[in-house]
Short mmCIF file of C-alpha atoms in Angstrom, two decimals:
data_model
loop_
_atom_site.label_atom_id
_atom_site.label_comp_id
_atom_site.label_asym_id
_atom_site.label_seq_id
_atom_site.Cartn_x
_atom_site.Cartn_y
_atom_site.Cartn_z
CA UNK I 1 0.00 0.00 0.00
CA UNK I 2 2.74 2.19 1.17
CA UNK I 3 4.92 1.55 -2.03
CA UNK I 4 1.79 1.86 -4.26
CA UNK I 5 1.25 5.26 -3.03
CA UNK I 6 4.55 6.35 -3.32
CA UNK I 7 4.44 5.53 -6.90
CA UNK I 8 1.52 7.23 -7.51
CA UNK I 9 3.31 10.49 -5.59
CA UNK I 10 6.64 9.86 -7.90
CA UNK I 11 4.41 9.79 -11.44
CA UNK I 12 2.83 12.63 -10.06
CA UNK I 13 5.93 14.75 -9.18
CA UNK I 14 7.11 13.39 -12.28
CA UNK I 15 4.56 14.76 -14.91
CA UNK I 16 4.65 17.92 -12.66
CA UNK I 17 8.10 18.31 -13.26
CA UNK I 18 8.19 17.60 -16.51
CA UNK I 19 5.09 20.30 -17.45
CA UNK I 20 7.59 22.73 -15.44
CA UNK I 21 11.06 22.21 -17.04
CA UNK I 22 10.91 22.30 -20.89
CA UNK I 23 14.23 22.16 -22.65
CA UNK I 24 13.36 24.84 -24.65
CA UNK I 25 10.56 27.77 -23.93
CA UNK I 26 8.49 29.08 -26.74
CA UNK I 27 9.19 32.67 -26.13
CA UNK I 28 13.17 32.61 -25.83
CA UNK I 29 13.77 32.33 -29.75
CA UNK I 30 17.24 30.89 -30.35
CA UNK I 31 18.32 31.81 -27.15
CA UNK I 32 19.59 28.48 -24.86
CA UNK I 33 17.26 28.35 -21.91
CA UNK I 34 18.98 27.86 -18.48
CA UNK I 35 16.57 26.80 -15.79
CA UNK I 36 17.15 27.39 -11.75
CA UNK I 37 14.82 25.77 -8.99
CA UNK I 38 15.28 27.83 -6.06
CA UNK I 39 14.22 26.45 -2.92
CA UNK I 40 10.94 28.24 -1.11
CA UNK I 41 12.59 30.98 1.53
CA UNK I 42 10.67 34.00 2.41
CA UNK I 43 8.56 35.86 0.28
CA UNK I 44 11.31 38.80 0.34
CA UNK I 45 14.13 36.30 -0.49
CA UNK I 46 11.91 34.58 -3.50
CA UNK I 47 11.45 38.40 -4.83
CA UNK I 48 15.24 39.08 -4.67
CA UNK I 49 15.65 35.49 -6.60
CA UNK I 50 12.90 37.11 -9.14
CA UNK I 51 14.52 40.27 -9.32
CA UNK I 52 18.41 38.66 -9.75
CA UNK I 53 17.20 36.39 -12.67
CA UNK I 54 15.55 39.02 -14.21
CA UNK I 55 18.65 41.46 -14.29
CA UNK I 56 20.68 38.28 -15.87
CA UNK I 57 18.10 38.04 -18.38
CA UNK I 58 17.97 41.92 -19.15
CA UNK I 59 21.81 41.30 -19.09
CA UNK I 60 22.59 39.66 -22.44
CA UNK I 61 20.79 37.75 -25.40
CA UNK I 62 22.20 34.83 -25.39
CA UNK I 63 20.75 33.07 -22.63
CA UNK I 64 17.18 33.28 -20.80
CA UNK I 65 17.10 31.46 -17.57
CA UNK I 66 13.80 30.19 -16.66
CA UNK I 67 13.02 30.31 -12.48
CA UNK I 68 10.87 28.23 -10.41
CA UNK I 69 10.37 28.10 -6.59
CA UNK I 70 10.10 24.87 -5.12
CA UNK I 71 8.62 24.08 -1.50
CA UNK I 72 11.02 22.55 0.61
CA UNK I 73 8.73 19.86 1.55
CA UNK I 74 7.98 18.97 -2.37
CA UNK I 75 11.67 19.79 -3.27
CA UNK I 76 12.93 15.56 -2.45
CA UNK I 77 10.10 14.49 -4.59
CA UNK I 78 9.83 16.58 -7.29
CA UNK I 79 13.64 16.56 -7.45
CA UNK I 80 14.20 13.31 -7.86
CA UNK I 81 11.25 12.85 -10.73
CA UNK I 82 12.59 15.27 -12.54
CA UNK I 83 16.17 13.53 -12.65
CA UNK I 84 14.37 10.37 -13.27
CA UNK I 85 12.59 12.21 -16.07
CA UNK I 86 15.67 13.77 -17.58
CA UNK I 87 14.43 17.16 -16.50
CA UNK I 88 16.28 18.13 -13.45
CA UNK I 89 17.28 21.80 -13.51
CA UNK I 90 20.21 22.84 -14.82
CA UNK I 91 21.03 25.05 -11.56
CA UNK I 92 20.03 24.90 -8.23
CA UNK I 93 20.02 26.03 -4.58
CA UNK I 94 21.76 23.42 -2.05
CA UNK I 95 23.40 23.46 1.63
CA UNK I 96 26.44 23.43 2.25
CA UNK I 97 26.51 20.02 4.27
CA UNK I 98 25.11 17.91 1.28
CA UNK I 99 27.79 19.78 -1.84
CA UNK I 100 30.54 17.03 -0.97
CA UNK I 101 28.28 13.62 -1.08
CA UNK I 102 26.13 15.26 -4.62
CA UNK I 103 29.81 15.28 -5.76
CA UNK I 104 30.40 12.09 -4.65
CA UNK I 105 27.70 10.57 -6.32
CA UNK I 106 28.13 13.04 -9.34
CA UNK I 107 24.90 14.39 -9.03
CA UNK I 108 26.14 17.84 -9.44
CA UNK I 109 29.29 18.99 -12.07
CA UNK I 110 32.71 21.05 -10.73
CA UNK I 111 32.42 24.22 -11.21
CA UNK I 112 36.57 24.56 -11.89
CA UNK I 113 36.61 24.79 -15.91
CA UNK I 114 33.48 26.67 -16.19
CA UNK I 115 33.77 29.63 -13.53
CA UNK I 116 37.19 31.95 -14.71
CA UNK I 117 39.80 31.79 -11.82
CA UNK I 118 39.39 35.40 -10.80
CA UNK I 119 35.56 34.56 -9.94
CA UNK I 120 36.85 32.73 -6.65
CA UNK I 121 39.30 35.27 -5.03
CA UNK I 122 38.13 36.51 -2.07
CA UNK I 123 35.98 33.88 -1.16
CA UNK I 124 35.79 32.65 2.86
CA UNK I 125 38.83 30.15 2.96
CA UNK I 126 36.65 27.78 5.29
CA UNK I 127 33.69 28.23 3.18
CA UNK I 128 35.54 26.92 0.06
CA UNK I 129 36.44 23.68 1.65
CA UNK I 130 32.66 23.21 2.21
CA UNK I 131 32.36 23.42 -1.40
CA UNK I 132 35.61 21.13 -2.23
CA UNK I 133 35.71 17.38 -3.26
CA UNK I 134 39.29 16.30 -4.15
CA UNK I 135 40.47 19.15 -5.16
CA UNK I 136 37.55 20.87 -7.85
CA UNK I 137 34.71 23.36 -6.86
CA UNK I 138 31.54 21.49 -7.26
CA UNK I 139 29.26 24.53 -5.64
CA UNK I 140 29.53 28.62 -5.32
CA UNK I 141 28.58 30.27 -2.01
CA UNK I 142 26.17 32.26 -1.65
CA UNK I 143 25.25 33.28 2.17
CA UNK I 144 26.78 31.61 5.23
CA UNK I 145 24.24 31.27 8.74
CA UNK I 146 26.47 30.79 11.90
CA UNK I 147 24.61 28.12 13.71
CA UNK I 148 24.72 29.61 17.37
CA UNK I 149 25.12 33.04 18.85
CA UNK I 150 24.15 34.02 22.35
CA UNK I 151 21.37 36.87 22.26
CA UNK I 152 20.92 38.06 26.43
CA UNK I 153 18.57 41.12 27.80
CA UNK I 154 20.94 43.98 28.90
CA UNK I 155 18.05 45.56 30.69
CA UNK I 156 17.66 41.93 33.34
CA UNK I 157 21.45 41.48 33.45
CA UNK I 158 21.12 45.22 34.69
CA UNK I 159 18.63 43.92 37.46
CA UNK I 160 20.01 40.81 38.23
CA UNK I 161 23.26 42.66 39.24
CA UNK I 162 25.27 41.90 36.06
CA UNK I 163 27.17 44.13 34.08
CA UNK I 164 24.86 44.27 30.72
CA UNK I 165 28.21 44.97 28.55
CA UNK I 166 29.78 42.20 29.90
CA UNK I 167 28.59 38.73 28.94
CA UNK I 168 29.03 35.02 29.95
CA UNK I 169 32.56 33.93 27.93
CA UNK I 170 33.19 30.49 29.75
CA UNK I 171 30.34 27.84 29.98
CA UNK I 172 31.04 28.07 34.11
CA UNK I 173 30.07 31.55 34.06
CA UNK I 174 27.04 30.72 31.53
CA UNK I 175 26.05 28.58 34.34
CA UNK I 176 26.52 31.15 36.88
CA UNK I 177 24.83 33.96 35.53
CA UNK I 178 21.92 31.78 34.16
CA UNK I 179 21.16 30.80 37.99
CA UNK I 180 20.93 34.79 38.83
CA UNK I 181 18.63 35.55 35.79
CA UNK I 182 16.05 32.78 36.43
CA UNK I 183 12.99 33.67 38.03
CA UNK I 184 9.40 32.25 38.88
CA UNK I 185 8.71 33.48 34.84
CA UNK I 186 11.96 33.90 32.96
CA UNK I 187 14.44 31.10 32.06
CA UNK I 188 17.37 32.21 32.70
CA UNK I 189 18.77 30.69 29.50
CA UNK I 190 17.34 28.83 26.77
CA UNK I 191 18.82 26.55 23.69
CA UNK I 192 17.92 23.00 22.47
CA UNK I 193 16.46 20.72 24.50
CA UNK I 194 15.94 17.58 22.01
CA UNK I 195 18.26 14.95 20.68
CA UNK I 196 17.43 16.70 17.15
CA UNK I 197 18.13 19.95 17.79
CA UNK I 198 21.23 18.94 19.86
CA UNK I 199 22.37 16.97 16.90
CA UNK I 200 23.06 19.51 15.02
CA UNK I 201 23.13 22.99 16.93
CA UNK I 202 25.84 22.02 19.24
CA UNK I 203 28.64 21.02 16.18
CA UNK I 204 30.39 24.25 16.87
CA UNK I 205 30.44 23.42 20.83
CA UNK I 206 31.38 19.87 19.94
CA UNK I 207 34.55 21.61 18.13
CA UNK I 208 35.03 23.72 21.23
CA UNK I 209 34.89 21.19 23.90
CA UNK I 210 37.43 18.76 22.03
CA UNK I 211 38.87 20.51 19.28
CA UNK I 212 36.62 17.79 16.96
CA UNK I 213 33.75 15.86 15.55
CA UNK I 214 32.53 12.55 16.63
CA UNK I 215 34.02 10.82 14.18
CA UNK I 216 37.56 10.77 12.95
CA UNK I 217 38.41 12.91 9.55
CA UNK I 218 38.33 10.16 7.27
CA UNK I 219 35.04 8.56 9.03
CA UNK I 220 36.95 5.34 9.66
CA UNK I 221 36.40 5.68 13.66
CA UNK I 222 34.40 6.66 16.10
CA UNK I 223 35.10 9.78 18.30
CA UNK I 224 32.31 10.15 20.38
CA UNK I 225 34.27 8.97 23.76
CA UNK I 226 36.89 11.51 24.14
CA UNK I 227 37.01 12.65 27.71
CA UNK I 228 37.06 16.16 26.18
CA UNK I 229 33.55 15.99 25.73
CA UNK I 230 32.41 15.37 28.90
CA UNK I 231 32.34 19.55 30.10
CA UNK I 232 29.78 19.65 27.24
CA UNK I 233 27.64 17.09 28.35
CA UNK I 234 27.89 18.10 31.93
CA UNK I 235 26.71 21.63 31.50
CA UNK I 236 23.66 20.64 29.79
CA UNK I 237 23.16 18.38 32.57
CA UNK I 238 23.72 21.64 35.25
CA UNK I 239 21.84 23.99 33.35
CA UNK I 240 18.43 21.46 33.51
CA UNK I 241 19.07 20.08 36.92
CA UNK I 242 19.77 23.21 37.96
CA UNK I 243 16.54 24.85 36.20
CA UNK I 244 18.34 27.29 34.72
CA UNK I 245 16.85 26.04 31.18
CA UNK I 246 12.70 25.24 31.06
CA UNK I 247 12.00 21.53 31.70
CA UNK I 248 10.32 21.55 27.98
CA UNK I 249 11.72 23.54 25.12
CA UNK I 250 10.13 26.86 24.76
CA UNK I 251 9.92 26.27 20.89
CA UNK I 252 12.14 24.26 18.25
CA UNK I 253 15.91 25.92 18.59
CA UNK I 254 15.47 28.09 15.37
CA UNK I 255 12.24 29.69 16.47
CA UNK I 256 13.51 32.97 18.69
CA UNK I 257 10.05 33.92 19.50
CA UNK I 258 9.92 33.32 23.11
CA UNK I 259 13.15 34.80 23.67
CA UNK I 260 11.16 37.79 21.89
CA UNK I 261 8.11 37.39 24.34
CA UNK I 262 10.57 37.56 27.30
CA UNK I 263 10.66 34.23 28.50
CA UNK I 264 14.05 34.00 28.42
CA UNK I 265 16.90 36.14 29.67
CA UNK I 266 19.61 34.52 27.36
CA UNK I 267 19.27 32.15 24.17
CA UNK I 268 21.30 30.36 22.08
CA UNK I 269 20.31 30.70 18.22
CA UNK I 270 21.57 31.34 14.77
CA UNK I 271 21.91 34.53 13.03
CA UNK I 272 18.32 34.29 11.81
CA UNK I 273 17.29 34.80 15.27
CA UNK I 274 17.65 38.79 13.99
CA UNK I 275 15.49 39.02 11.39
CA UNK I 276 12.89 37.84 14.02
CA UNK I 277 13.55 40.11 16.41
CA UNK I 278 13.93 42.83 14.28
CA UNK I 279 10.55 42.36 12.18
CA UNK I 280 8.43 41.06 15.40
CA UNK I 281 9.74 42.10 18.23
CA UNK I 282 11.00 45.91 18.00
CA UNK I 283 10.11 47.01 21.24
CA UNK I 284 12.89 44.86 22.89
CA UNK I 285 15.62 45.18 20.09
CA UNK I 286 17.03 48.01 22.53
CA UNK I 287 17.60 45.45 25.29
CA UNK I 288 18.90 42.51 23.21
CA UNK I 289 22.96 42.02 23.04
CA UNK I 290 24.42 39.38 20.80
CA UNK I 291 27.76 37.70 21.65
CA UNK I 292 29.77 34.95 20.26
CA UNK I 293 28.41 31.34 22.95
CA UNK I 294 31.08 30.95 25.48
CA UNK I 295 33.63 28.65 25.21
CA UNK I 296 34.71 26.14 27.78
CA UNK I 297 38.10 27.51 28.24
CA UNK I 298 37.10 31.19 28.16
CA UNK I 299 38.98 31.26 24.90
CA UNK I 300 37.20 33.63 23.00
CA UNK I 301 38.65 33.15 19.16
CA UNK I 302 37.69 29.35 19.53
CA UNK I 303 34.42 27.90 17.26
CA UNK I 304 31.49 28.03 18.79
CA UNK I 305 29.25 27.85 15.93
CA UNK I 306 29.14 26.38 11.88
CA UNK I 307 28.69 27.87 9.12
CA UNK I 308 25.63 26.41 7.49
CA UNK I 309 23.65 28.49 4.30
CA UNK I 310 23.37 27.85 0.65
CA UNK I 311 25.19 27.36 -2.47
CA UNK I 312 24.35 27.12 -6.34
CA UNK I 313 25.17 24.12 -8.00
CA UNK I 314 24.98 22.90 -11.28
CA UNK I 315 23.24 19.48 -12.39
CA UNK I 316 25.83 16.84 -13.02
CA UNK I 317 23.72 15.67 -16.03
CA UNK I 318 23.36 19.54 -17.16
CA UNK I 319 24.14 19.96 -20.65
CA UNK I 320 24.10 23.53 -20.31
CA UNK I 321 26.86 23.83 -17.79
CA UNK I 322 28.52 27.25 -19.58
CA UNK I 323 25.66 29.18 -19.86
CA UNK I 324 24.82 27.69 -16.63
CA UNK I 325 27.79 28.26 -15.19
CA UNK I 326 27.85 32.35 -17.28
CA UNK I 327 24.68 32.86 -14.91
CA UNK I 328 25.66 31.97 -11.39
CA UNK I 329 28.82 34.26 -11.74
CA UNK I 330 26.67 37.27 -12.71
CA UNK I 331 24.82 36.76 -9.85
CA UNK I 332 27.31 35.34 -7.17
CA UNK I 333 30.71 36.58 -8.38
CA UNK I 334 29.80 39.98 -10.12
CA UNK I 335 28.68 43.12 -8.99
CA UNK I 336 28.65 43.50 -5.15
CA UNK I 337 25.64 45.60 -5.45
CA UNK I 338 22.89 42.83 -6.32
CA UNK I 339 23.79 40.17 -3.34
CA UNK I 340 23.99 43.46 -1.40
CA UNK I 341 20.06 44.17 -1.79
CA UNK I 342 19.51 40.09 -1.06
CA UNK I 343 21.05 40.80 2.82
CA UNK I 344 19.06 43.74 3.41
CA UNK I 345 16.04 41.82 2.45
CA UNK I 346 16.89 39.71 4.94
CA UNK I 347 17.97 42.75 7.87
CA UNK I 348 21.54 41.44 7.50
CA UNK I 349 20.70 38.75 9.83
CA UNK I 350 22.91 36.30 6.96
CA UNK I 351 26.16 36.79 6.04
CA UNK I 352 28.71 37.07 2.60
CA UNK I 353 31.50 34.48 2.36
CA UNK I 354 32.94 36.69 -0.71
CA UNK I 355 35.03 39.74 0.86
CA UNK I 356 33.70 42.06 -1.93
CA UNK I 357 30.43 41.85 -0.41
CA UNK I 358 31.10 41.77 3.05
CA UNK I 359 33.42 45.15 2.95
CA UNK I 360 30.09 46.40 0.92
CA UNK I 361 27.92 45.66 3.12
CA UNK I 362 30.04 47.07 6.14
CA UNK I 363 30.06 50.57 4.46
CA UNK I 364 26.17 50.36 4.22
CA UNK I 365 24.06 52.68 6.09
CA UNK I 366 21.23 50.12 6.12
CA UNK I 367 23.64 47.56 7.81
CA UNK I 368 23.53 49.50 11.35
CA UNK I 369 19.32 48.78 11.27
CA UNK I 370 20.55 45.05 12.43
CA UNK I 371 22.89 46.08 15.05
CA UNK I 372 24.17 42.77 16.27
CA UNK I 373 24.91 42.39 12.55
CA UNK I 374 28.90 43.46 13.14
CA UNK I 375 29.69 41.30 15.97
CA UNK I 376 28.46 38.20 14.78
CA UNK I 377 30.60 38.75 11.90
CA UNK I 378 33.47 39.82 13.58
CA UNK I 379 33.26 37.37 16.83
CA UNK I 380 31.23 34.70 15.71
CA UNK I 381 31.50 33.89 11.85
CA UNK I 382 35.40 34.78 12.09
CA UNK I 383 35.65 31.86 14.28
CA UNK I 384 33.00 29.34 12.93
CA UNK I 385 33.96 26.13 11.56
CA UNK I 386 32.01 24.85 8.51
CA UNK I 387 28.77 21.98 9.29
CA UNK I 388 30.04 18.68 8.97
CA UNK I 389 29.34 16.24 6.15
CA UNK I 390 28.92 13.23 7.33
CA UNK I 391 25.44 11.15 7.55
CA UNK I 392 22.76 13.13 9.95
CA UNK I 393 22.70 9.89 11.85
CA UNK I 394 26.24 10.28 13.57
CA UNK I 395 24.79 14.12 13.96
CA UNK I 396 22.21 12.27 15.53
CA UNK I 397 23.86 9.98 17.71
CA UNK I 398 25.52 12.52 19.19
CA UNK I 399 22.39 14.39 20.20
CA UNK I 400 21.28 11.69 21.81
CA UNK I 401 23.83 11.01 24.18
CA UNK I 402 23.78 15.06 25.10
CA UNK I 403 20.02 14.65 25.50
CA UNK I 404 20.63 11.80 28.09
CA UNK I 405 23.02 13.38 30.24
CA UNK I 406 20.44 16.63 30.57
CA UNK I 407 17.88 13.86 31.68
CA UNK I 408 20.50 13.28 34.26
CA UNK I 409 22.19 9.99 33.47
CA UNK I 410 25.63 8.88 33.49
CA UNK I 411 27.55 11.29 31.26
CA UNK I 412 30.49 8.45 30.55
CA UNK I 413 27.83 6.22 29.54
CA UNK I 414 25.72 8.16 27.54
CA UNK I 415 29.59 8.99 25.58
CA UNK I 416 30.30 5.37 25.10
CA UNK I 417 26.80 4.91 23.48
CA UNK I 418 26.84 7.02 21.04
CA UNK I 419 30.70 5.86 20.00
CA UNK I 420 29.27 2.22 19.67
CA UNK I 421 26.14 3.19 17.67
CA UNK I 422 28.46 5.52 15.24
CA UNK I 423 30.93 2.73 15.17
CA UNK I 424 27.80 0.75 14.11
CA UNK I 425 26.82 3.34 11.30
CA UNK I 426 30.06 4.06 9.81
CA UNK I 427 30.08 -0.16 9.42
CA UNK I 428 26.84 -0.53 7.95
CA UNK I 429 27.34 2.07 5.92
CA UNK I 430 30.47 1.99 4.84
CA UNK I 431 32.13 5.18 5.59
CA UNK I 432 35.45 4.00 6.19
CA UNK I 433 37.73 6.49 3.91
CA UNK I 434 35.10 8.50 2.90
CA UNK I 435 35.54 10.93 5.03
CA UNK I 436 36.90 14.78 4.37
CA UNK I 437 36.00 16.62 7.61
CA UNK I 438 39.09 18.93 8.66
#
């Protein structure tokens, strides 16, 4: 029944995509048509993808590229019918975190002999290794999100005794000044509080607390029961016992609106969390700090966070690759001035790998309307490491055994489990050598 209906979904998607991806569109003459599926964002960040494919288009004669926004829960689906179909797009939007197993499995092409040189100066060192697989460029940044960034209320440090201008930079003193801020209806910090969320919101901690991942660099061994990780566990463990974080999560870790409702006198959450604040929550924008998350040594230029976001890639059965190729570094690699209207749509709350574009930005008026905008670049991003690679379930793993030590149980235990069970993924999935996490 299950497979039948799944069949019936895939012929669906399939015809869908088909209708939607022509080769060639009635109205572009002799001009090659270049198609893009752009995942759904916000309305504001589908108009700047309107508005960028437009000024390509009005660009030259040569080419018309043909958008199309694609929910992100219809984007597996219809993808994968329109590969089966032959009509996958010839460009599209895709994290970070998935660029080096597409080029694995050559679902996407290098971008090396198709993008000129010059086009990748300036680019985010760290950020181009997110995009490398053995030694060629298979995706071109467009926007980096740092992963976690510690937003607190200046105006309840004030009352709480604590110097607003001077916030938590060790996990001990995270713990300290989260027990002053709590009351009867405040949290005095909140962050994730499921094995999910954990999984994957804590990667730049994980790098903190032991200097690496859970799994060794070339995913032939587990990592999970390094010692190094036990200050991590164990202040997740203080900070619920202690009921310094809510018994249940406030909201999913990417949702800032309760910090924005006041229940909460510190949070942990992306960059994104500005764009909320700023749009929803004005009235308390004048009371919010940002600050990079402690670190567990007090070392300030350590990772915290990752660098997650989105690239463009090109289809690895694309036969258009050039003019594909011609398009992405108008948009991504030319003029400063275009990306710079796509952060403003978005308050500046995201952030330019490509130098060009960050030093515009900087000099923007606009830019000061987000004003935690400069230290998250400078303190945070400077200092991120990019998101791991490797299957979600050793992400997942991980989460898990965090997640047990806040329910209070044995924190060397809880480590040793989740080295076994990603000692029992990277065997049944063979991901011995596969591995290119630095």
């Amino acid at each position: 029944m299950k497979r039948r209906a799944l069949l019936s979904g895939l012929a669906g998607a399939a015809a869908l995509a088909a209708a939607g991806c022509g080769s060639k569109d009635s109205g572009s003459g002799d001009k090659a048509e270049v198609t893009i599926w752009q995942q759904k964002f916000t309305d504001q960040e589908d108009a700047w993808y309107k508005k960028a494919v437009a000024a390509y288009n009005a660009s030259q004669n040569k080419v018309k590229v043909v958008h199309q926004i694609v929910p992100a829960d219809a984007w597996d689906q219809k993808m994968k019918a329109a590969q089966a179909a032959g009509k996958a797009p010839d460009v599209f939007t895709l994290n970070y975190n998935k660029v080096q197993g597409f080029a694995r499995t050559s679902q996407i092409q290098a971008l090396d002999g198709v993008i000129a040189a010059d086009k990748w100066s300036g680019l985010q060192e760290s950020v181009v290794g997110s995009i490398t697989y053995k030694g060629k460029k298979y995706g071109y940044p467009m926007l980096v999100e740092p992963s976690a960034v510690l937003y607190y209320r200046k105006d309840l440090f004030a009352k709480a005794g604590l110097d607003p201008e001077k916030p938590p930079t060790s996990w001990a003193e995270l713990v300290d000044f989260g027990k002053k801020l709590t009351t009867k209806d405040v949290s005095g910090f909140s962050t994730a509080g499921n094995q999910i969320d954990m999984g994957w919101s804590t990667w730049g901690l994980q790098w903190n607390a032991a200097g690496h991942l859970p799994i060794s660099d070339d995913w032939s061994q587990p990592r999970a029961n390094d010692p190094a990780y036990k200050p991590l566990l164990q202040a997740y463990q203080d900070l619920y016992k202690q009921g310094i974080m809510p018994k249940q999560p406030l909201a999913p870790y990417a949702d800032a609106t309760p910090f924005g409702q006041g229940k909460a006198a510190m949070m942990a959450c992306g960059s994104w969390a500005a764009s909320v604040l700023l749009s929803d929550f004005p009235k308390v924008v004048g009371n919010v700090a940002a600050a990079p998350m402690p670190s567990f040594d007090g070392d300030v230029t350590k990772p915290t966070a990752t660098l997650g976001g989105w690239t463009w890639v090109i289809d690895g059965k694309s036969t258009k690759a050039q003019a594909a190729a011609e398009f992405i570094a108008y948009v991504l690699a030319g003029d400063p001035a275009l990306l710079v209207d796509y952060f403003k749509t978005t308050k500046f709350s995201k952030y330019s790998p490509r130098t060009a574009v960050a030093d515009t930005i900087s000099s923007d008026p606009a830019a000061k309307e987000n004003p935690w905008a400069q230290t998250i670049q400078d303190k945070v991003v400077k200092y991120a490491k990019p998101e791991p690679t490797y299957d979600w379930s050793i992400s997942l793993a991980f989460g898990k055994a965090i997640e047990k030590a806040l329910q209070g149980k044995d924190i060397d235990t809880a480590l040793k489990e989740a080295d076994a069970e990603i000692k029992d993924i990277i065997a049944k999935n063979n991901l011995a050598g596969q591995g290119t996490t630095s």
